Coordinates of C-alpha atoms in Angstrom, one line a residue:
Chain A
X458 CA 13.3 53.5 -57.2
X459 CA 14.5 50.1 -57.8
X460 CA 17.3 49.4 -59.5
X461 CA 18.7 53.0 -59.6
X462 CA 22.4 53.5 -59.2
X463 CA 23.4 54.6 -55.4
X464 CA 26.7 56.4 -55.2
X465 CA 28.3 57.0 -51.9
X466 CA 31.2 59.8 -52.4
X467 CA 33.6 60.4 -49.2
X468 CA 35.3 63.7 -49.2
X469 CA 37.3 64.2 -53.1
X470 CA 38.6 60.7 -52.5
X471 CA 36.4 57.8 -52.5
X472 CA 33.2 56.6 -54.9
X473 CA 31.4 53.7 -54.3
X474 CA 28.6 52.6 -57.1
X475 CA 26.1 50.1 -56.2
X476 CA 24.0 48.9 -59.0
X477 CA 26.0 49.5 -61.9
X478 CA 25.7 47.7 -64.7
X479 CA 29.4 48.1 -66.6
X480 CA 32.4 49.8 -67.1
X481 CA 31.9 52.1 -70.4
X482 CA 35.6 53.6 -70.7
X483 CA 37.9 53.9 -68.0
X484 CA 41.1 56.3 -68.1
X485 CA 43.4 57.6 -65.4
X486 CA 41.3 61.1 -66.1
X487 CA 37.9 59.5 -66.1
X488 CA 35.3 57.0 -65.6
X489 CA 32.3 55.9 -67.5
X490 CA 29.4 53.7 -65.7
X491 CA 26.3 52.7 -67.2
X492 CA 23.5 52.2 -65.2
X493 CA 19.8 51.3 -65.2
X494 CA 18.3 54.9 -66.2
X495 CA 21.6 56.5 -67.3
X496 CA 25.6 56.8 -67.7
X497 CA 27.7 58.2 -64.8
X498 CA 31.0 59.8 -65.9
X499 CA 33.2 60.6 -62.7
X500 CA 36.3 62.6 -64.0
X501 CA 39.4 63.8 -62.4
X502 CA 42.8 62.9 -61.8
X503 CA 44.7 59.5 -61.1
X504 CA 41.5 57.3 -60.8
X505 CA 41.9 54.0 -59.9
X506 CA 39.6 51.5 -58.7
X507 CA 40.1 49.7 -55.5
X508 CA 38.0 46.9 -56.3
X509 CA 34.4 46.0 -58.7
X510 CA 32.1 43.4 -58.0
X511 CA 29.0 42.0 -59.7
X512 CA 26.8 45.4 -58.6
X513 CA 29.8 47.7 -56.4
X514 CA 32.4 49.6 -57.8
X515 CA 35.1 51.4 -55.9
X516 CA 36.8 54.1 -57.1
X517 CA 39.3 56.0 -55.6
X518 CA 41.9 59.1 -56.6
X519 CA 40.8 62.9 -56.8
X520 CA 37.6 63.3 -57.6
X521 CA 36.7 66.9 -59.5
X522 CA 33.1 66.0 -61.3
X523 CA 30.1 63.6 -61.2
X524 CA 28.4 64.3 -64.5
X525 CA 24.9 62.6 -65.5
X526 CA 24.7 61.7 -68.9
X527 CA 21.1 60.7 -70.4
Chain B
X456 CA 44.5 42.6 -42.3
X457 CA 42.9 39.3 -42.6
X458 CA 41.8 39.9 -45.8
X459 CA 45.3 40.6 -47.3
X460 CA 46.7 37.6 -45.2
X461 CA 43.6 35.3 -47.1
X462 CA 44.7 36.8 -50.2
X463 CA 48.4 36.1 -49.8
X464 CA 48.0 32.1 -48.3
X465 CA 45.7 31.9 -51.7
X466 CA 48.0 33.6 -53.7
X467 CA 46.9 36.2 -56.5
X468 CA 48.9 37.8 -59.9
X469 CA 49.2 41.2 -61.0
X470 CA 48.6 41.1 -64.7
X471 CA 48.3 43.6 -67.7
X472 CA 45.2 43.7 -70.1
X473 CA 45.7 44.8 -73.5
X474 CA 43.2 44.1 -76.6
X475 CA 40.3 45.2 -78.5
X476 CA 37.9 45.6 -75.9
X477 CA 39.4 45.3 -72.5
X478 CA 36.2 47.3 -71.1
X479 CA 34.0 44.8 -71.8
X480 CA 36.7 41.7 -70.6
X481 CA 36.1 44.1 -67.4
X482 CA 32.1 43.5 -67.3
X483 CA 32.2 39.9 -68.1
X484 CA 34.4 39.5 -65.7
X485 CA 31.8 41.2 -62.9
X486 CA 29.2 39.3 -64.2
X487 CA 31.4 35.8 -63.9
X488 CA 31.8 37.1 -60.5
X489 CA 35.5 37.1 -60.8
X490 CA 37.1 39.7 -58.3
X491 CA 39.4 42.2 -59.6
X492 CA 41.1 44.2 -57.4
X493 CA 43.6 47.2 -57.9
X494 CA 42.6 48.1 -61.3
X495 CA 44.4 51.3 -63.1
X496 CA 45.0 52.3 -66.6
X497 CA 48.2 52.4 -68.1
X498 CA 49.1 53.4 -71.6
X499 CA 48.1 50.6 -73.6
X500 CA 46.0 48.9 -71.0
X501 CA 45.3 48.0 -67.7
X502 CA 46.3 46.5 -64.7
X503 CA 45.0 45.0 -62.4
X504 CA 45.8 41.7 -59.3
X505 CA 43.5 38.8 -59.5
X506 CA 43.4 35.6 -57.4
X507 CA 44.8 32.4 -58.8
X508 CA 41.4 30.9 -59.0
X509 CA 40.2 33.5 -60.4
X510 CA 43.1 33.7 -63.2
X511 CA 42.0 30.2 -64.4
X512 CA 38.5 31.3 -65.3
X513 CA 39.9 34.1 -67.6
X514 CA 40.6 32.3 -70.4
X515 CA 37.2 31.8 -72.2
X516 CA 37.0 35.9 -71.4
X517 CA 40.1 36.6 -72.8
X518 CA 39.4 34.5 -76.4
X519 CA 35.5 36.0 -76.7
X520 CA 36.8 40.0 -76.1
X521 CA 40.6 39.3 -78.3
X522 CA 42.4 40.9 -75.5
X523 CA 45.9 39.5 -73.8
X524 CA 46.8 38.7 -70.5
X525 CA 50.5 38.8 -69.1
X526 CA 51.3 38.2 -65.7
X527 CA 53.7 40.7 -64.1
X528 CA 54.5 39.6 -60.6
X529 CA 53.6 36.3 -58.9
X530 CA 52.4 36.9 -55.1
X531 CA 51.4 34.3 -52.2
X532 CA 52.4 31.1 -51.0
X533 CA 51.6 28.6 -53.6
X534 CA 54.3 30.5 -55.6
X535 CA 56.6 30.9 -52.6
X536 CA 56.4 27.0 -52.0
X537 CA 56.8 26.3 -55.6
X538 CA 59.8 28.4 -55.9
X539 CA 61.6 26.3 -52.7
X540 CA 60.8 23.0 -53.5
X541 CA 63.9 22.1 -53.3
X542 CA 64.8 23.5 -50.5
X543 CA 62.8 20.9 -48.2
X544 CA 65.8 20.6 -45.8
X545 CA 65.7 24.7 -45.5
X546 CA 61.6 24.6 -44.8
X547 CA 62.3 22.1 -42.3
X548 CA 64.8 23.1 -40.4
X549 CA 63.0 26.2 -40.3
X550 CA 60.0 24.5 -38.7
X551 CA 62.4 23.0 -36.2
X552 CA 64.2 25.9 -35.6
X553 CA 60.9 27.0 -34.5
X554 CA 59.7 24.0 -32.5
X555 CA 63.0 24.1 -31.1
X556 CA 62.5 28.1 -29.8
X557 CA 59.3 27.0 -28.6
X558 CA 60.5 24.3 -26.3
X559 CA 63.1 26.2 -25.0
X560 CA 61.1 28.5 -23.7
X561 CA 59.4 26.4 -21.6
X562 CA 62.1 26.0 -19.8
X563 CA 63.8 28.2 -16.9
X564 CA 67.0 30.2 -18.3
X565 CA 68.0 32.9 -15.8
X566 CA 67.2 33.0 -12.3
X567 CA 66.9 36.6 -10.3
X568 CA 67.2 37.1 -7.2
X569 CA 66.6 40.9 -5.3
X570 CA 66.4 42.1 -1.7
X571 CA 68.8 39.2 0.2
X572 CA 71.4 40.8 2.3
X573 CA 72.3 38.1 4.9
X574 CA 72.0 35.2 2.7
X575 CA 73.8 35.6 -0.4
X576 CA 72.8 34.6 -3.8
X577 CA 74.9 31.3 -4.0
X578 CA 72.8 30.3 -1.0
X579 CA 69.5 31.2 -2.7
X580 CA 70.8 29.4 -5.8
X581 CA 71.5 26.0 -3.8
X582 CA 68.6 25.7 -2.6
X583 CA 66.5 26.1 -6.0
X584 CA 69.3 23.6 -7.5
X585 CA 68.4 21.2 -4.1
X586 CA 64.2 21.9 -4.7
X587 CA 64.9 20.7 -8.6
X588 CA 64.0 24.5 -9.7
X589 CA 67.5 25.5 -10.9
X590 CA 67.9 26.2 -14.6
X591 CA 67.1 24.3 -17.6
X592 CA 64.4 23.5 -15.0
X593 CA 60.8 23.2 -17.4
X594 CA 58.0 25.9 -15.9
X595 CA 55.6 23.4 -15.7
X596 CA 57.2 21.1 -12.9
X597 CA 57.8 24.4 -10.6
X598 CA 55.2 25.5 -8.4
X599 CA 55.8 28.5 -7.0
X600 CA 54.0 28.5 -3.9
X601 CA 55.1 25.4 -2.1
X602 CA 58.9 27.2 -3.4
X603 CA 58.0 30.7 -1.6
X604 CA 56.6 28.0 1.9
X605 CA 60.1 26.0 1.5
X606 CA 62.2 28.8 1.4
X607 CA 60.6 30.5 4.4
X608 CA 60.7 27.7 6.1
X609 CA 64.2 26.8 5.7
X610 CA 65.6 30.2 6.3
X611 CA 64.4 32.1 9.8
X612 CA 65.9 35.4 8.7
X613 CA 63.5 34.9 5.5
X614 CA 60.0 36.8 6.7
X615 CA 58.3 37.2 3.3
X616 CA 59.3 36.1 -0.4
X617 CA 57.6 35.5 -3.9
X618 CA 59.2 33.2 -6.4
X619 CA 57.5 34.3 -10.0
X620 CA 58.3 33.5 -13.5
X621 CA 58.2 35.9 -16.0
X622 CA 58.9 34.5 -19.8
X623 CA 62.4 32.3 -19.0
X624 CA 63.3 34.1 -15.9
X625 CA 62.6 32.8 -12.6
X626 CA 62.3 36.0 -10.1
X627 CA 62.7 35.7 -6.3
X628 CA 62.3 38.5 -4.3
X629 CA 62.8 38.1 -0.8
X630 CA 62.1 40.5 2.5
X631 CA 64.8 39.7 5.3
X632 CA 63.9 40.2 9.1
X633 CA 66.9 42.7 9.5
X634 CA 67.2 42.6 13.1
X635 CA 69.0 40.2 14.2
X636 CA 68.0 38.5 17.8
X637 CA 70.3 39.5 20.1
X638 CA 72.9 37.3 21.7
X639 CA 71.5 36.5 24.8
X640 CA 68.0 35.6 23.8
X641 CA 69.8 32.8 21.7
X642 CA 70.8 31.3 24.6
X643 CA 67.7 31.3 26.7
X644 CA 67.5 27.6 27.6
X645 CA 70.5 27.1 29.3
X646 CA 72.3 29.3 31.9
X647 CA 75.9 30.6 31.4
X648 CA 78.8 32.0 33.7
X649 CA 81.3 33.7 32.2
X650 CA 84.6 32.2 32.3
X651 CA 88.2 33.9 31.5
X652 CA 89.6 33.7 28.1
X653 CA 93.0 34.6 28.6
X654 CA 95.3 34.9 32.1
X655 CA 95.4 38.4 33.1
X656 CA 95.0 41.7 35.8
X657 CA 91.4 42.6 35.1
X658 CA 91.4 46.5 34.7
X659 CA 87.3 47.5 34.6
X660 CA 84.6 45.6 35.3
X661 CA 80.8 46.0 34.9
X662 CA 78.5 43.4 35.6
X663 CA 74.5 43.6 34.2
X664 CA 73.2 40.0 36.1
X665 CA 74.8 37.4 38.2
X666 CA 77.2 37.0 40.7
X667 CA 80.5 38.7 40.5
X668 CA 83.1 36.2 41.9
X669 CA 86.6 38.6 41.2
X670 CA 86.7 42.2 41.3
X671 CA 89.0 45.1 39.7
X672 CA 92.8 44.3 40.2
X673 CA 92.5 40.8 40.1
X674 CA 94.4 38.3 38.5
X675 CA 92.7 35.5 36.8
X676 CA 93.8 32.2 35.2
X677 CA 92.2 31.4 31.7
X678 CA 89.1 29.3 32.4
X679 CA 88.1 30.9 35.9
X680 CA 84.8 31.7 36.6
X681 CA 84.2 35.5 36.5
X682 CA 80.4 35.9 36.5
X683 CA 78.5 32.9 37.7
X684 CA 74.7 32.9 36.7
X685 CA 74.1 31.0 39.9
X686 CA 72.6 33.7 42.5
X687 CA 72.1 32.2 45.7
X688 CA 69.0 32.9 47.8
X689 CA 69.9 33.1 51.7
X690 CA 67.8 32.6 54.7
X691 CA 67.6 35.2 57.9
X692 CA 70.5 32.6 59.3
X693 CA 72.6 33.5 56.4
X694 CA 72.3 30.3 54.8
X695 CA 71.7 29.1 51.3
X696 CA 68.2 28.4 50.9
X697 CA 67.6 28.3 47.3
X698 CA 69.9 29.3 43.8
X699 CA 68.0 31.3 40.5
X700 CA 70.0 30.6 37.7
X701 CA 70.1 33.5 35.1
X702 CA 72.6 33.9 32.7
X703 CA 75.5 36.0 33.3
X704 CA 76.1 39.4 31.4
X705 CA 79.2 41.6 32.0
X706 CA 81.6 43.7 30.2
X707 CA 84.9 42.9 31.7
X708 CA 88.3 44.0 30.2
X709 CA 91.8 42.9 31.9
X710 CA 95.2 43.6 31.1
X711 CA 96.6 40.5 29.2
X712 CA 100.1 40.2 27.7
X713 CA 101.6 38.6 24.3
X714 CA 104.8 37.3 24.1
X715 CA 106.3 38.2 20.5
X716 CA 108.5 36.5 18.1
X717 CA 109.8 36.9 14.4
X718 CA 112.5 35.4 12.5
X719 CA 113.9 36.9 9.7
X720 CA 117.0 34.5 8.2
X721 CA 119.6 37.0 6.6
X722 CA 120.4 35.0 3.5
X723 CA 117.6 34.8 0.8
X724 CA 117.4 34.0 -2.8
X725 CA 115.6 37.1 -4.7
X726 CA 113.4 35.9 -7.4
X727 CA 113.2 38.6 -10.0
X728 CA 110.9 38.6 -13.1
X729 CA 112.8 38.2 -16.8
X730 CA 109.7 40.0 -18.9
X731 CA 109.4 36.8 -20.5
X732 CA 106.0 35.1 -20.4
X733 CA 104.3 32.1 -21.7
X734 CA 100.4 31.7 -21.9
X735 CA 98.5 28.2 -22.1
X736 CA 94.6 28.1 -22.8
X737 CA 92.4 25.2 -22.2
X738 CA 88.9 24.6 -22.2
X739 CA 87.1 22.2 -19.5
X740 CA 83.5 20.5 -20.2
X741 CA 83.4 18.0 -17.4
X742 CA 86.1 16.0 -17.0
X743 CA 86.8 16.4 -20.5
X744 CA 89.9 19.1 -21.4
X745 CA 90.6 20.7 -24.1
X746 CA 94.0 21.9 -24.7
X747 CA 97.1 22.3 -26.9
X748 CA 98.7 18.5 -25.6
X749 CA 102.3 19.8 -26.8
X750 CA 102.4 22.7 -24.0
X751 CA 105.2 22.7 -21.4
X752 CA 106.8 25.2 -19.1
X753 CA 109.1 26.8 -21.1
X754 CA 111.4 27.9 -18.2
X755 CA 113.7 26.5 -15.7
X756 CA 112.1 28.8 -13.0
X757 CA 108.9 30.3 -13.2
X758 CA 105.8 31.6 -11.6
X759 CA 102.5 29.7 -12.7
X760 CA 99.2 32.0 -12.1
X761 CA 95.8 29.7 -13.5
X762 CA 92.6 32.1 -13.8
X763 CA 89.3 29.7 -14.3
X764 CA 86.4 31.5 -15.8
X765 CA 83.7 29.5 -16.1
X766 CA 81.4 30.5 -18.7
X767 CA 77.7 31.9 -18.9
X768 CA 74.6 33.5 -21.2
X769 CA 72.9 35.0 -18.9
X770 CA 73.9 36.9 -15.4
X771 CA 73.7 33.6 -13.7
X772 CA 73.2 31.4 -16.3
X773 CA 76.4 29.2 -15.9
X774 CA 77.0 26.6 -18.4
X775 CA 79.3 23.3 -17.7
X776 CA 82.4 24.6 -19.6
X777 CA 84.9 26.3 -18.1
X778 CA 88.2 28.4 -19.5
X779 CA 91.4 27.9 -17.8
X780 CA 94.3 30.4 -18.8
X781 CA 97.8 29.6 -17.2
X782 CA 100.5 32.2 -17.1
X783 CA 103.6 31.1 -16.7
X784 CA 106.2 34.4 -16.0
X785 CA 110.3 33.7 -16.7
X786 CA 112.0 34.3 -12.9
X787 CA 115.9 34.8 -12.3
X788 CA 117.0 33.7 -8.7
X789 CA 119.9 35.4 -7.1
X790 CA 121.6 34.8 -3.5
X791 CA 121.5 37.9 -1.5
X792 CA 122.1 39.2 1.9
X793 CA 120.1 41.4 4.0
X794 CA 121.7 44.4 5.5
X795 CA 121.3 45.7 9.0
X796 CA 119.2 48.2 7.9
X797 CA 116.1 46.1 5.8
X798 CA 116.1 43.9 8.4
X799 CA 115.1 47.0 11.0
X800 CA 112.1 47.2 8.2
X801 CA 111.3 44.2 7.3
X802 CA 110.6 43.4 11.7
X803 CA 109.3 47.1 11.5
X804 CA 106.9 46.1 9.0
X805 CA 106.3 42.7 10.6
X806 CA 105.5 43.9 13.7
X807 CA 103.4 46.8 12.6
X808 CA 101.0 44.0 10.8
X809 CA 101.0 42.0 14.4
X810 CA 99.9 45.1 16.0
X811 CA 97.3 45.8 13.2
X812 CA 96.3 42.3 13.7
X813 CA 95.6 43.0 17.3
X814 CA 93.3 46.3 17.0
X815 CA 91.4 45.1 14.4
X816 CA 90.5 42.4 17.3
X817 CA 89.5 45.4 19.3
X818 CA 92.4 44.9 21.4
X819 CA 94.2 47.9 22.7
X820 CA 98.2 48.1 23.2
X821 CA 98.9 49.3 26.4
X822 CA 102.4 49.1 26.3
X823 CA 105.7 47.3 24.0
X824 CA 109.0 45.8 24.6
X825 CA 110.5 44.3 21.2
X826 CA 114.4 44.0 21.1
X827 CA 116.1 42.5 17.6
X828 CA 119.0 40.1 18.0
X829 CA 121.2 38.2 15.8
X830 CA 121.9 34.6 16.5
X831 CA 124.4 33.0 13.9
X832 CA 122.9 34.1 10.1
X833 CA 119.7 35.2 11.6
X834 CA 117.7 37.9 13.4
X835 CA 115.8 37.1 16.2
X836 CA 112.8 39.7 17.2
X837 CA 111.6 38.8 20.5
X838 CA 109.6 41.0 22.8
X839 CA 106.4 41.4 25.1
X840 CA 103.3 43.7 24.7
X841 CA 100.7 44.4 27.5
X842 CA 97.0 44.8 25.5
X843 CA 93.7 45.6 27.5
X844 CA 91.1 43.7 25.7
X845 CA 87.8 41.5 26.8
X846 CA 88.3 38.3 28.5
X847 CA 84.5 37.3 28.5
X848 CA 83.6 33.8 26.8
X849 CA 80.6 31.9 27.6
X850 CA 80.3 28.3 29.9
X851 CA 77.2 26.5 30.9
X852 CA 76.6 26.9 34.6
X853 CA 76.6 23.8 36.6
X854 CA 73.7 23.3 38.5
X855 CA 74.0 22.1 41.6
X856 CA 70.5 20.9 43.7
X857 CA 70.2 21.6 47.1
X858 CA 70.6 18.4 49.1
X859 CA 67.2 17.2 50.9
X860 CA 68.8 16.7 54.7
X861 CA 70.2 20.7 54.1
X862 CA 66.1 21.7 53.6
X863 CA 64.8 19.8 56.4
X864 CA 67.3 21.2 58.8
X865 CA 66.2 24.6 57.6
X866 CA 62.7 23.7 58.1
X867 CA 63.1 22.8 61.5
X868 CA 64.9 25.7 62.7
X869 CA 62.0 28.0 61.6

């Protein structure tokens, strides 16, 4: 599937989103991505992100849901 | 690691984002390919750190989303340069503060030296000061190994050693040969008769090689021959054929006798301390002294002590300067004269140390005979003492050839 996001979720701690396309919103509670097919919102508690490039994202903090939106 | 030290030598801002749209400021900025690291949401905002060069580019951003930017905290080294520009002096003495450290560590500082028991560490010392290896020495002009082939080379007793340096510290370990040759097998090349040492009866006797000239009971003069190492071969006519020379060897222990003698005057002036005491510091570098240049002896009569300390860093690190402290202690002098009775002790006491003197000789006191008299204002102690003691000292043999005319007439007689 070309172009579809990839997310790579260690433990409660640690997302990593390759092919994203942008930041939607962005709270300490939550985070909206939007990518090729659809929006990603990662919610939980003290989100931060680490670092965001061109196409990676890194978020880090406590992790409770990975929701797909469409 | 590396990645925070590239960050910090390029130097990056935290900064807060507040606006209209700071999401999208967030996406242009991905897509401008600006990095933004440490990004969190506070109440009106964001922050986030981004690098210097990247702070630059924001500005187009920053008009096209109507958001702010205010920078927070400055971190790197372009700001920590900026902020002590005028501080060059500071920034270079710190670079020659740290030259400086770095030379001086080239060089030798402290010298160590384990596992010498006959030679002592001043000895060790002297000789790395005489083979140029002595402190403030650099490491580069010392090479170890021809060290380690000079020392053993120089000292017998020396049968294995290693010179390392570790750092500033020069470490020489040596391994003594810890028995010592024995007496006789110094003395192998020539022969020697034992001669007398002193006059005297000689009480025992026991002879291990050569020929014993006097026997128990005898009296011998200093310098006679005891022991000769000549042993002389004789022929079935009883006549000397040949000599072997071999070194004599014998114990041989003869009643001697010391004549005694002490004077004590009667009359002496007792120097008693006051209390009082004056001290007087100065410092040496050289031939260069340092000191308070108005100091005298405050007192009439006194008793000057001097204790010189020179000083060091390390254990045996000594530096050129040395600290002399002079004492000077206050003494009253008063006539006196002795009565009958200290002067008993002080001979007593003098005598006692004589005899002390002796044993500690390995001499033994057989018998005394001390008698104290007085002769005008003072006391005479006189008296002999009969000691048994070794009379054995050592005296090349003379060697004496056989003449030819003696050999022939032995050779025709067979």
């Amino acid at each position: 599937m070309l172009g579809a996001a990839v997310l790579t979720v260690t433990g409660q701690r640690e997302a990593l989103i390759a092919n994203y396309k942008g930041i939607l919103e962005y709270e300490d509670s939550f985070i909206r991505v939007q990518t090729k097919n659809c929006r990603i919102r990662i919610s939980g508690a003290r989100l931060a992100i680490d670092y965001y490039t061109n196409d990676e994202m890194k978020i880090t903090g406590h992790i409770d849901a990975i929701q797909y939106e469409s | 690691m590396i990645l925070s030290m590239i960050k910090y030598v390029q130097g990056y801002v935290h900064v807060r984002l507040t606006g209209y749209a700071p999401e999208r400021f967030l996406n242009l900025c991905g897509s401008h390919e600006i990095l933004i690291w440490n990004l969190t949401p506070c109440e009106d905002g964001y922050l986030f750190c981004v690098s210097v060069k990247g702070f630059r580019r924001l500005k187009p951003l920053l008009k096209k989303t109507r958001t702010q930017i205010r920078i927070i905290r400055r971190v790197g080294l372009p700001f920590a340069t900026y902020r002590y520009r005028k501080r060059k002096l500071f920034v270079i003495g710190l670079i020659l503060f740290g030259a400086l450290l770095y030379d001086l560590s080239t060089y030798i500082w402290n010298i160590e030296i384990n596992g010498n028991s006959y030679l002592s560490d001043e000895t060790v010392l002297d000789f790395l000061a005489q083979e140029g290896s002595t402190f403030g020495t650099k490491k580069d002009s010392i090479q170890c190994q021809e060290l380690e082939e000079a020392l053993r080379s120089r000292y017998g007793e020396v049968i294995w050693t290693s010179i390392k340096i570790y750092g500033t510290k020069l470490t020489v370990d040596i391994q003594e040969n810890l028995l010592p040759e024995e007496e006789y097998e110094k003395k192998e090349d020539t022969v020697y008769d034992i001669v007398a040492a002193k006059d005297g009866v000689i009480s025992d006797m026991v002879t291990r090689s050569g020929t014993p000239l006097v026997a128990e009971g005898d009296t011998v003069a200093a310098g006679d021959v005891l022991v000769s190492g000549r042993l002389e071969i004789r022929d079935d006519s009883g006549e000397v054929a040949d000599y072997l020379y071999r070194s004599a060897d014998a114990d041989i222990t003869a009643r001697v006798s010391y004549s005694y003698r002490d004077v004590i005057p009667a009359d002496y002036t007792e120097q008693t301390a006051t209390g009082e005491e004056a001290t007087h510091d100065t410092l040496l570098f050289g031939s260069f002294s340092l000191g308070n240049p108005f100091f005298e002896d405050p007192y009439e009569k006194s008793l000057m002590t001097s204790d010189t300390v020179q000083l060091h860093l390390a254990d045996n690190f000594y530096l050129p300067v040395w600290l002399v402290r002079e004492r000077y202690q206050e003494l009253r002098e008063t006539p006196r004269t002795h009565t009958e009775e200290e002067i008993r002790q002080i001979a007593t006491k003098n005598f006692h140390n004589y005899l002390e003197d002796l044993e500690e000789k390995g001499i033994q006191i057989l018998t005394k005979n001390v008698i104290i008299k007085r002769t005008g204002g003072d006391y005479v102690v006189s008296g002999t003492l009969e000691a048994c003691e070794s009379i054995v000292s050592y005296r090349p043999t003379e060697t004496g050839e056989i003449t030819g005319e003696e050999n022939q007439d032995t050779d025709e007689s067979d």
